[in-house]
JSON list of C-alpha atoms in Angstrom, two decimals:
[
{"chain": "A", "resi": 10, "resn": "MET", "atom": "CA", "xyz": [-45.71, 61.32, -84.97]},
{"chain": "A", "resi": 11, "resn": "GLY", "atom": "CA", "xyz": [-43.31, 60.66, -81.61]},
{"chain": "A", "resi": 12, "resn": "GLY", "atom": "CA", "xyz": [-45.45, 57.59, -80.82]},
{"chain": "A", "resi": 13, "resn": "LEU", "atom": "CA", "xyz": [-45.09, 56.14, -84.08]},
{"chain": "A", "resi": 14, "resn": "ARG", "atom": "CA", "xyz": [-41.02, 56.68, -83.71]},
{"chain": "A", "resi": 15, "resn": "ARG", "atom": "CA", "xyz": [-40.95, 55.23, -80.51]},
{"chain": "A", "resi": 16, "resn": "ALA", "atom": "CA", "xyz": [-43.03, 52.36, -81.48]},
{"chain": "A", "resi": 17, "resn": "LEU", "atom": "CA", "xyz": [-40.97, 51.68, -84.44]},
{"chain": "A", "resi": 18, "resn": "HIS", "atom": "CA", "xyz": [-37.88, 52.21, -82.77]},
{"chain": "A", "resi": 19, "resn": "ARG", "atom": "CA", "xyz": [-38.40, 49.56, -80.26]},
{"chain": "A", "resi": 20, "resn": "ARG", "atom": "CA", "xyz": [-39.40, 47.10, -82.96]},
{"chain": "A", "resi": 21, "resn": "SER", "atom": "CA", "xyz": [-42.69, 46.00, -81.33]},
{"chain": "A", "resi": 22, "resn": "ARG", "atom": "CA", "xyz": [-45.33, 45.13, -83.93]},
{"chain": "A", "resi": 23, "resn": "ALA", "atom": "CA", "xyz": [-47.90, 45.40, -81.44]},
{"chain": "A", "resi": 24, "resn": "ARG", "atom": "CA", "xyz": [-47.17, 48.98, -80.63]},
{"chain": "A", "resi": 25, "resn": "ASP", "atom": "CA", "xyz": [-46.65, 49.98, -84.02]},
{"chain": "A", "resi": 26, "resn": "ARG", "atom": "CA", "xyz": [-49.99, 48.79, -85.16]},
{"chain": "A", "resi": 27, "resn": "GLU", "atom": "CA", "xyz": [-51.65, 50.81, -81.66]},
{"chain": "A", "resi": 28, "resn": "ALA", "atom": "CA", "xyz": [-49.62, 53.84, -82.81]},
{"chain": "A", "resi": 29, "resn": "GLY", "atom": "CA", "xyz": [-51.87, 53.50, -86.05]},
{"chain": "A", "resi": 30, "resn": "ILE", "atom": "CA", "xyz": [-48.66, 53.04, -88.29]},
{"chain": "A", "resi": 31, "resn": "GLY", "atom": "CA", "xyz": [-51.03, 50.70, -90.50]},
{"chain": "A", "resi": 32, "resn": "GLU", "atom": "CA", "xyz": [-53.54, 53.59, -91.26]},
{"chain": "A", "resi": 33, "resn": "ALA", "atom": "CA", "xyz": [-50.61, 56.38, -91.74]},
{"chain": "A", "resi": 34, "resn": "ASP", "atom": "CA", "xyz": [-50.47, 58.31, -95.03]},
{"chain": "A", "resi": 35, "resn": "VAL", "atom": "CA", "xyz": [-46.90, 59.06, -94.82]},
{"chain": "A", "resi": 36, "resn": "PHE", "atom": "CA", "xyz": [-43.79, 58.37, -92.56]},
{"chain": "A", "resi": 37, "resn": "ILE", "atom": "CA", "xyz": [-41.13, 60.51, -91.47]},
{"chain": "A", "resi": 38, "resn": "ALA", "atom": "CA", "xyz": [-38.06, 59.30, -90.51]},
{"chain": "A", "resi": 39, "resn": "SER", "atom": "CA", "xyz": [-35.90, 62.16, -88.89]},
{"chain": "A", "resi": 40, "resn": "THR", "atom": "CA", "xyz": [-34.02, 60.88, -85.53]},
{"chain": "A", "resi": 41, "resn": "ASP", "atom": "CA", "xyz": [-30.50, 61.69, -85.10]},
{"chain": "A", "resi": 42, "resn": "GLY", "atom": "CA", "xyz": [-29.20, 58.61, -86.53]},
{"chain": "A", "resi": 43, "resn": "ASP", "atom": "CA", "xyz": [-28.83, 57.58, -90.39]},
{"chain": "A", "resi": 44, "resn": "ASN", "atom": "CA", "xyz": [-29.07, 53.68, -89.60]},
{"chain": "A", "resi": 45, "resn": "THR", "atom": "CA", "xyz": [-32.26, 53.91, -87.56]},
{"chain": "A", "resi": 46, "resn": "ASN", "atom": "CA", "xyz": [-33.81, 56.44, -89.72]},
{"chain": "A", "resi": 47, "resn": "LEU", "atom": "CA", "xyz": [-33.09, 54.08, -92.66]},
{"chain": "A", "resi": 48, "resn": "THR", "atom": "CA", "xyz": [-34.23, 50.96, -90.62]},
{"chain": "A", "resi": 49, "resn": "ILE", "atom": "CA", "xyz": [-37.55, 52.50, -89.49]},
{"chain": "A", "resi": 50, "resn": "ALA", "atom": "CA", "xyz": [-38.23, 53.90, -93.16]},
{"chain": "A", "resi": 51, "resn": "GLN", "atom": "CA", "xyz": [-37.66, 50.55, -94.54]},
{"chain": "A", "resi": 52, "resn": "ILE", "atom": "CA", "xyz": [-40.01, 49.07, -91.99]},
{"chain": "A", "resi": 53, "resn": "ALA", "atom": "CA", "xyz": [-42.59, 51.33, -92.52]},
{"chain": "A", "resi": 54, "resn": "ALA", "atom": "CA", "xyz": [-42.71, 50.94, -96.39]},
{"chain": "A", "resi": 55, "resn": "LYS", "atom": "CA", "xyz": [-42.23, 47.46, -96.50]},
{"chain": "A", "resi": 56, "resn": "GLN", "atom": "CA", "xyz": [-43.66, 46.10, -93.55]},
{"chain": "A", "resi": 57, "resn": "PHE", "atom": "CA", "xyz": [-46.64, 48.57, -93.15]},
{"chain": "A", "resi": 58, "resn": "SER", "atom": "CA", "xyz": [-47.15, 49.71, -96.74]},
{"chain": "A", "resi": 59, "resn": "VAL", "atom": "CA", "xyz": [-47.32, 53.25, -95.60]},
{"chain": "A", "resi": 60, "resn": "PRO", "atom": "CA", "xyz": [-47.51, 54.90, -99.19]},
{"chain": "A", "resi": 61, "resn": "LYS", "atom": "CA", "xyz": [-45.27, 57.77, -98.45]},
{"chain": "A", "resi": 62, "resn": "VAL", "atom": "CA", "xyz": [-41.74, 57.40, -96.41]},
{"chain": "A", "resi": 63, "resn": "ILE", "atom": "CA", "xyz": [-39.42, 60.13, -96.14]},
{"chain": "A", "resi": 64, "resn": "VAL", "atom": "CA", "xyz": [-36.26, 59.76, -94.59]},
{"chain": "A", "resi": 65, "resn": "ARG", "atom": "CA", "xyz": [-33.37, 62.09, -93.51]},
{"chain": "A", "resi": 66, "resn": "VAL", "atom": "CA", "xyz": [-29.63, 60.56, -94.13]},
{"chain": "A", "resi": 67, "resn": "MET", "atom": "CA", "xyz": [-27.07, 62.80, -93.26]},
{"chain": "A", "resi": 68, "resn": "ASP", "atom": "CA", "xyz": [-24.41, 60.99, -95.35]},
{"chain": "A", "resi": 69, "resn": "PRO", "atom": "CA", "xyz": [-24.89, 61.77, -99.01]},
{"chain": "A", "resi": 70, "resn": "ALA", "atom": "CA", "xyz": [-23.51, 58.94, -100.41]},
{"chain": "A", "resi": 71, "resn": "ARG", "atom": "CA", "xyz": [-25.75, 56.90, -98.43]},
{"chain": "A", "resi": 72, "resn": "ALA", "atom": "CA", "xyz": [-28.63, 59.16, -99.23]},
{"chain": "A", "resi": 73, "resn": "GLU", "atom": "CA", "xyz": [-27.94, 58.84, -102.86]},
{"chain": "A", "resi": 74, "resn": "TRP", "atom": "CA", "xyz": [-27.72, 54.91, -102.79]},
{"chain": "A", "resi": 75, "resn": "TYR", "atom": "CA", "xyz": [-31.07, 54.59, -100.99]},
{"chain": "A", "resi": 76, "resn": "ALA", "atom": "CA", "xyz": [-32.68, 56.94, -103.37]},
{"chain": "A", "resi": 77, "resn": "GLU", "atom": "CA", "xyz": [-31.92, 55.02, -106.12]},
{"chain": "A", "resi": 78, "resn": "GLN", "atom": "CA", "xyz": [-33.17, 52.02, -104.21]},
{"chain": "A", "resi": 79, "resn": "GLY", "atom": "CA", "xyz": [-36.91, 53.79, -103.98]},
{"chain": "A", "resi": 80, "resn": "LEU", "atom": "CA", "xyz": [-36.78, 55.70, -100.62]},
{"chain": "A", "resi": 81, "resn": "HIS", "atom": "CA", "xyz": [-37.35, 59.26, -100.63]},
{"chain": "A", "resi": 82, "resn": "THR", "atom": "CA", "xyz": [-34.33, 60.60, -99.01]},
{"chain": "A", "resi": 83, "resn": "ILE", "atom": "CA", "xyz": [-33.80, 64.31, -97.74]},
{"chain": "A", "resi": 84, "resn": "CYS", "atom": "CA", "xyz": [-29.90, 65.02, -97.24]},
{"chain": "A", "resi": 85, "resn": "PRO", "atom": "CA", "xyz": [-29.41, 68.27, -95.32]},
{"chain": "A", "resi": 86, "resn": "THR", "atom": "CA", "xyz": [-25.41, 67.89, -95.48]},
{"chain": "A", "resi": 87, "resn": "LYS", "atom": "CA", "xyz": [-26.02, 67.67, -99.57]},
{"chain": "A", "resi": 88, "resn": "TYR", "atom": "CA", "xyz": [-28.17, 71.02, -99.51]},
{"chain": "A", "resi": 89, "resn": "ALA", "atom": "CA", "xyz": [-25.51, 72.82, -97.05]},
{"chain": "A", "resi": 90, "resn": "ILE", "atom": "CA", "xyz": [-22.79, 71.68, -99.38]},
{"chain": "A", "resi": 91, "resn": "GLU", "atom": "CA", "xyz": [-24.79, 73.22, -102.71]},
{"chain": "A", "resi": 92, "resn": "MET", "atom": "CA", "xyz": [-25.48, 76.33, -100.28]},
{"chain": "A", "resi": 93, "resn": "PHE", "atom": "CA", "xyz": [-21.78, 77.10, -99.98]},
{"chain": "A", "resi": 94, "resn": "GLU", "atom": "CA", "xyz": [-20.90, 76.29, -103.52]},
{"chain": "A", "resi": 95, "resn": "ARG", "atom": "CA", "xyz": [-23.34, 78.89, -104.47]},
{"chain": "A", "resi": 96, "resn": "ALA", "atom": "CA", "xyz": [-22.26, 81.27, -101.95]},
{"chain": "A", "resi": 97, "resn": "LEU", "atom": "CA", "xyz": [-18.51, 80.84, -103.14]},
{"chain": "A", "resi": 98, "resn": "GLU", "atom": "CA", "xyz": [-19.56, 81.62, -106.79]},
{"chain": "A", "resi": 99, "resn": "VAL", "atom": "CA", "xyz": [-21.37, 84.85, -105.67]},
{"chain": "A", "resi": 100, "resn": "ALA", "atom": "CA", "xyz": [-18.38, 85.89, -103.50]}
]
């Protein structure tokens, strides 16, 4: 997976193909930056037609908006907020 991430991050189509993204069944974008994750996820989905693209987005509002646009988003911040709310209900 690291090869795919590096290749897409550098935006080199030759490296993307070399890394095998064209044959990938799934692509997971999970770097430490939302902008990078969203960019490489869209490249994987639109330019390389990867059938399943999952993207980690820390900002809940952005995660929701991109999910509405068709990306499969996972938002750890949203899950953490939900867990804190549940913990408060129990307390």
